[in-house]
């Protein structure tokens, strides 16, 4: 009888494990799918805004930025007026507000807010199409995609606990942000060269760390059947990986980008 009970318990545990594994795959697919849509929105918004900001017609220009390239009134407002500071820091404010308010949102609302954030980010980084050639942007995006996929896969399959590395990386991120703000004022050439290199390393590590964190958090909550939390968790997971990708791309662009 005891053996029969043990067999039944083992079957139930095995079925539960299989159910969690299947749910984890669906959860990660949603995370990557949501992130991918966000990326498409960001680059579509950046490309569209850059098209409105620059013209080749001198009659519509308010400033010249190249031999046959001129800023429109929209471009001047976004990139040369005090509005540029709002554009620059809007995504950061959006992230803090989103993180603070997600518990009061439904999963559907959180997803819409994430897509709105992706559009705001697109406006914020739209100047890359004015500064760098389209070919170098595409090449950097491809390199970032390959690196991101490799790092995220490693974070998903590794049995090594990355939580300690995550703490170190988050401390490094705080230091990096402080250095970037400081360099706005001191304009150090050496610091300007070091920041992109350090940034790539930090966000490469965070990609693996965040992937493992999303996986372990899902398993922990799935065991308790917390379905409401899981729906929002996929959105927040997509946001984390999206930010890792965008930042790694922007820092790599400082190395790989050919300037117009």
Tab-separated table of C-alpha atoms in Angstrom:
chain	number	residue	atom	x	y	z
A	1	UNK	CA	0.000	0.000	0.000
A	2	UNK	CA	2.820	2.348	0.926
A	3	UNK	CA	4.511	1.635	-2.392
A	4	UNK	CA	1.262	2.394	-4.244
A	5	UNK	CA	0.889	5.703	-2.407
A	6	UNK	CA	4.488	6.579	-3.185
A	7	UNK	CA	3.931	5.771	-6.854
A	8	UNK	CA	0.840	7.971	-6.968
A	9	UNK	CA	2.661	10.799	-5.225
A	10	UNK	CA	5.525	10.508	-7.706
A	11	UNK	CA	3.124	10.606	-10.650
A	12	UNK	CA	1.364	13.675	-9.246
A	13	UNK	CA	4.706	15.414	-8.640
A	14	UNK	CA	5.878	14.501	-12.142
A	15	UNK	CA	2.675	15.815	-13.681
A	16	UNK	CA	2.993	19.032	-11.682
A	17	UNK	CA	6.604	19.474	-12.799
A	18	UNK	CA	5.642	18.925	-16.427
A	19	UNK	CA	2.842	21.476	-16.061
A	20	UNK	CA	5.251	24.050	-14.613
A	21	UNK	CA	7.793	23.388	-17.395
A	22	UNK	CA	5.114	23.887	-20.034
A	23	UNK	CA	3.932	27.058	-18.325
A	24	UNK	CA	7.505	28.333	-18.093
A	25	UNK	CA	7.998	27.954	-21.834
A	26	UNK	CA	4.753	29.831	-22.496
A	27	UNK	CA	5.773	32.510	-19.987
A	28	UNK	CA	9.200	33.030	-21.571
A	29	UNK	CA	7.640	33.112	-25.047
A	30	UNK	CA	5.352	35.894	-23.843
A	31	UNK	CA	8.286	37.766	-22.304
A	32	UNK	CA	10.339	37.607	-25.517
A	33	UNK	CA	7.312	38.293	-27.713
A	34	UNK	CA	6.309	41.390	-25.732
A	35	UNK	CA	9.896	42.603	-25.716
A	36	UNK	CA	10.180	42.108	-29.497
A	37	UNK	CA	7.030	44.115	-30.187
A	38	UNK	CA	8.394	46.853	-27.941
A	39	UNK	CA	11.637	46.888	-29.909
A	40	UNK	CA	9.755	47.220	-33.196
A	41	UNK	CA	7.737	50.131	-31.796
A	42	UNK	CA	10.899	51.836	-30.534
A	43	UNK	CA	12.805	51.684	-33.798
A	44	UNK	CA	9.739	52.565	-35.872
A	45	UNK	CA	9.136	55.615	-33.677
A	46	UNK	CA	12.820	56.615	-33.793
A	47	UNK	CA	12.936	56.333	-37.584
A	48	UNK	CA	9.669	58.241	-38.040
A	49	UNK	CA	10.676	61.078	-35.716
A	50	UNK	CA	14.106	61.398	-37.328
A	51	UNK	CA	12.354	61.692	-40.698
A	52	UNK	CA	10.300	64.604	-39.383
A	53	UNK	CA	13.323	66.234	-37.739
A	54	UNK	CA	15.556	66.438	-40.818
A	55	UNK	CA	14.960	67.741	-44.330
A	56	UNK	CA	16.995	68.267	-47.468
A	57	UNK	CA	14.927	71.316	-48.424
A	58	UNK	CA	16.592	74.568	-47.233
A	59	UNK	CA	13.236	76.342	-47.446
A	60	UNK	CA	11.915	74.216	-44.553
A	61	UNK	CA	15.119	74.443	-42.484
A	62	UNK	CA	15.825	76.252	-39.251
A	63	UNK	CA	19.419	75.004	-38.982
A	64	UNK	CA	22.018	73.106	-41.000
A	65	UNK	CA	23.634	69.879	-39.723
A	66	UNK	CA	25.313	68.615	-42.909
A	67	UNK	CA	26.115	69.401	-46.519
A	68	UNK	CA	22.562	68.678	-47.688
A	69	UNK	CA	20.909	68.048	-44.319
A	70	UNK	CA	18.891	70.555	-42.322
A	71	UNK	CA	16.935	70.547	-39.073
A	72	UNK	CA	13.224	71.246	-39.292
A	73	UNK	CA	11.373	73.112	-36.564
A	74	UNK	CA	10.517	69.730	-35.017
A	75	UNK	CA	14.180	68.703	-35.053
A	76	UNK	CA	15.280	72.008	-33.536
A	77	UNK	CA	12.715	71.639	-30.745
A	78	UNK	CA	13.717	68.038	-29.968
A	79	UNK	CA	17.488	68.325	-30.221
A	80	UNK	CA	18.540	71.947	-29.602
A	81	UNK	CA	15.921	73.517	-27.334
A	82	UNK	CA	15.453	72.869	-23.578
A	83	UNK	CA	12.893	70.252	-24.631
A	84	UNK	CA	15.857	67.949	-25.353
A	85	UNK	CA	16.277	67.387	-21.597
A	86	UNK	CA	12.658	66.289	-21.300
A	87	UNK	CA	13.124	63.934	-24.264
A	88	UNK	CA	16.346	62.571	-22.753
A	89	UNK	CA	14.992	61.803	-19.276
A	90	UNK	CA	11.375	60.942	-20.147
A	91	UNK	CA	12.069	57.176	-20.495
A	92	UNK	CA	13.717	57.076	-17.057
A	93	UNK	CA	10.731	58.805	-15.450
A	94	UNK	CA	8.416	56.460	-17.353
A	95	UNK	CA	10.213	53.381	-15.985
A	96	UNK	CA	10.025	54.576	-12.386
A	97	UNK	CA	6.343	55.454	-12.732
A	98	UNK	CA	5.534	52.162	-14.443
A	99	UNK	CA	7.336	50.100	-11.810
A	100	UNK	CA	5.617	51.973	-8.983
A	101	UNK	CA	2.131	51.697	-10.466
A	102	UNK	CA	2.029	48.231	-12.005
A	103	UNK	CA	0.409	46.647	-8.928
A	104	UNK	CA	-2.626	48.861	-9.536
A	105	UNK	CA	-2.875	47.894	-13.225
A	106	UNK	CA	-4.363	44.914	-14.954
A	107	UNK	CA	-2.019	42.831	-17.117
A	108	UNK	CA	-3.645	44.244	-20.277
A	109	UNK	CA	-3.157	47.839	-19.086
A	110	UNK	CA	0.456	47.116	-18.121
A	111	UNK	CA	1.120	45.812	-21.615
A	112	UNK	CA	-0.298	48.970	-23.215
A	113	UNK	CA	1.782	51.143	-20.881
A	114	UNK	CA	4.882	49.165	-21.849
A	115	UNK	CA	4.196	49.789	-25.535
A	116	UNK	CA	3.680	53.499	-24.814
A	117	UNK	CA	7.024	53.517	-23.011
A	118	UNK	CA	8.646	51.851	-26.043
A	119	UNK	CA	7.341	54.681	-28.246
A	120	UNK	CA	8.703	57.311	-25.833
A	121	UNK	CA	12.066	55.541	-25.887
A	122	UNK	CA	11.989	55.693	-29.681
A	123	UNK	CA	11.606	59.470	-29.574
A	124	UNK	CA	14.433	59.676	-27.034
A	125	UNK	CA	16.952	57.750	-29.180
A	126	UNK	CA	15.798	59.076	-32.572
A	127	UNK	CA	18.915	61.231	-32.894
A	128	UNK	CA	20.964	58.113	-33.726
A	129	UNK	CA	19.582	58.340	-37.275
A	130	UNK	CA	21.029	61.855	-37.527
A	131	UNK	CA	24.419	60.954	-36.055
A	132	UNK	CA	25.169	57.481	-37.442
A	133	UNK	CA	24.807	55.896	-40.872
A	134	UNK	CA	21.861	53.566	-41.413
A	135	UNK	CA	24.206	50.715	-42.359
A	136	UNK	CA	26.179	50.943	-39.117
A	137	UNK	CA	22.958	51.111	-37.091
A	138	UNK	CA	21.711	47.934	-38.773
A	139	UNK	CA	25.055	46.173	-38.254
A	140	UNK	CA	25.150	47.133	-34.586
A	141	UNK	CA	21.573	45.951	-34.130
A	142	UNK	CA	22.494	42.577	-35.641
A	143	UNK	CA	25.557	42.195	-33.392
A	144	UNK	CA	23.499	43.184	-30.343
A	145	UNK	CA	20.789	40.679	-31.265
A	146	UNK	CA	23.298	37.826	-31.537
A	147	UNK	CA	25.008	38.760	-28.271
A	148	UNK	CA	21.689	39.210	-26.471
A	149	UNK	CA	20.325	35.855	-27.666
A	150	UNK	CA	23.502	34.036	-26.597
A	151	UNK	CA	23.646	35.664	-23.173
A	152	UNK	CA	19.944	35.195	-22.501
A	153	UNK	CA	20.144	31.529	-23.503
A	154	UNK	CA	23.075	31.008	-21.156
A	155	UNK	CA	21.187	32.691	-18.317
A	156	UNK	CA	18.226	30.409	-18.961
A	157	UNK	CA	20.066	27.069	-19.096
A	158	UNK	CA	22.925	27.572	-16.623
A	159	UNK	CA	22.737	25.910	-13.220
A	160	UNK	CA	25.031	28.538	-11.744
A	161	UNK	CA	23.334	30.950	-9.346
A	162	UNK	CA	23.748	34.437	-10.825
A	163	UNK	CA	22.096	36.345	-7.969
A	164	UNK	CA	25.465	37.416	-6.541
A	165	UNK	CA	26.574	38.667	-9.931
A	166	UNK	CA	23.303	40.582	-10.238
A	167	UNK	CA	23.966	42.502	-7.024
A	168	UNK	CA	27.439	43.451	-8.263
A	169	UNK	CA	26.100	44.503	-11.672
A	170	UNK	CA	23.346	46.656	-10.185
A	171	UNK	CA	25.924	48.451	-8.051
A	172	UNK	CA	28.000	48.951	-11.180
A	173	UNK	CA	24.965	50.338	-13.001
A	174	UNK	CA	24.436	52.962	-10.308
A	175	UNK	CA	28.083	53.970	-10.643
A	176	UNK	CA	27.780	54.082	-14.433
A	177	UNK	CA	24.759	56.386	-14.296
A	178	UNK	CA	26.598	58.672	-11.865
A	179	UNK	CA	29.623	58.762	-14.186
A	180	UNK	CA	27.441	59.598	-17.191
A	181	UNK	CA	25.753	62.473	-15.356
A	182	UNK	CA	29.110	63.738	-14.092
A	183	UNK	CA	30.592	63.678	-17.585
A	184	UNK	CA	27.814	65.914	-18.882
A	185	UNK	CA	29.458	68.680	-16.862
A	186	UNK	CA	33.183	67.830	-16.866
A	187	UNK	CA	33.397	66.534	-20.479
A	188	UNK	CA	36.290	64.154	-19.775
A	189	UNK	CA	37.511	62.426	-22.946
A	190	UNK	CA	38.924	59.476	-21.011
A	191	UNK	CA	35.690	58.955	-19.099
A	192	UNK	CA	33.714	59.285	-22.332
A	193	UNK	CA	35.748	56.421	-23.830
A	194	UNK	CA	35.446	54.218	-20.732
A	195	UNK	CA	31.684	54.593	-20.250
A	196	UNK	CA	30.570	52.666	-23.393
A	197	UNK	CA	32.991	49.807	-22.665
A	198	UNK	CA	31.811	49.476	-19.060
A	199	UNK	CA	28.191	49.844	-20.155
A	200	UNK	CA	28.425	46.948	-22.630
A	201	UNK	CA	29.898	44.682	-19.929
A	202	UNK	CA	27.262	45.622	-17.359
A	203	UNK	CA	24.270	45.107	-19.644
A	204	UNK	CA	25.717	41.911	-21.095
A	205	UNK	CA	25.862	40.532	-17.559
A	206	UNK	CA	22.410	41.877	-16.704
A	207	UNK	CA	20.939	40.094	-19.742
A	208	UNK	CA	21.985	36.697	-18.353
A	209	UNK	CA	21.060	37.667	-14.784
A	210	UNK	CA	17.604	39.002	-15.671
A	211	UNK	CA	16.797	35.932	-17.768
A	212	UNK	CA	17.615	33.613	-14.871
A	213	UNK	CA	15.676	35.853	-12.446
A	214	UNK	CA	12.571	35.784	-14.651
A	215	UNK	CA	12.796	32.001	-14.849
A	216	UNK	CA	13.269	31.409	-11.117
A	217	UNK	CA	10.546	33.902	-10.164
A	218	UNK	CA	8.103	32.146	-12.467
A	219	UNK	CA	8.859	28.722	-10.974
A	220	UNK	CA	8.481	30.061	-7.423
A	221	UNK	CA	5.117	31.718	-8.082
A	222	UNK	CA	3.764	28.974	-10.356
A	223	UNK	CA	4.112	26.495	-7.513
A	224	UNK	CA	1.678	28.634	-5.521
A	225	UNK	CA	-0.698	29.160	-8.434
A	226	UNK	CA	-0.329	32.948	-8.413
A	227	UNK	CA	-1.814	33.510	-11.867
A	228	UNK	CA	-2.538	37.241	-11.434
A	229	UNK	CA	1.080	37.951	-10.573
A	230	UNK	CA	2.359	35.825	-13.447
A	231	UNK	CA	0.508	37.904	-16.046
A	232	UNK	CA	2.149	41.130	-14.881
A	233	UNK	CA	5.466	39.391	-14.354
A	234	UNK	CA	5.736	38.674	-18.072
A	235	UNK	CA	5.390	42.405	-18.803
A	236	UNK	CA	7.989	43.377	-16.202
A	237	UNK	CA	10.298	40.645	-17.491
A	238	UNK	CA	9.920	42.003	-21.014
A	239	UNK	CA	10.726	45.495	-19.701
A	240	UNK	CA	13.911	44.270	-17.977
A	241	UNK	CA	15.226	42.456	-21.043
A	242	UNK	CA	14.142	45.311	-23.331
A	243	UNK	CA	16.210	47.767	-21.275
A	244	UNK	CA	19.186	45.390	-21.319
A	245	UNK	CA	18.981	45.157	-25.122
A	246	UNK	CA	18.490	48.873	-25.763
A	247	UNK	CA	21.333	49.919	-23.492
A	248	UNK	CA	23.719	47.299	-24.857
A	249	UNK	CA	22.825	48.456	-28.391
A	250	UNK	CA	23.376	52.131	-27.577
A	251	UNK	CA	26.759	51.495	-25.950
A	252	UNK	CA	27.899	49.204	-28.772
A	253	UNK	CA	26.877	51.885	-31.248
A	254	UNK	CA	29.513	54.167	-29.722
A	255	UNK	CA	32.153	51.626	-30.854
A	256	UNK	CA	30.668	50.323	-34.085
A	257	UNK	CA	28.702	53.254	-35.418
A	258	UNK	CA	30.034	55.221	-38.410
A	259	UNK	CA	29.136	58.858	-38.008
A	260	UNK	CA	27.390	60.828	-40.724
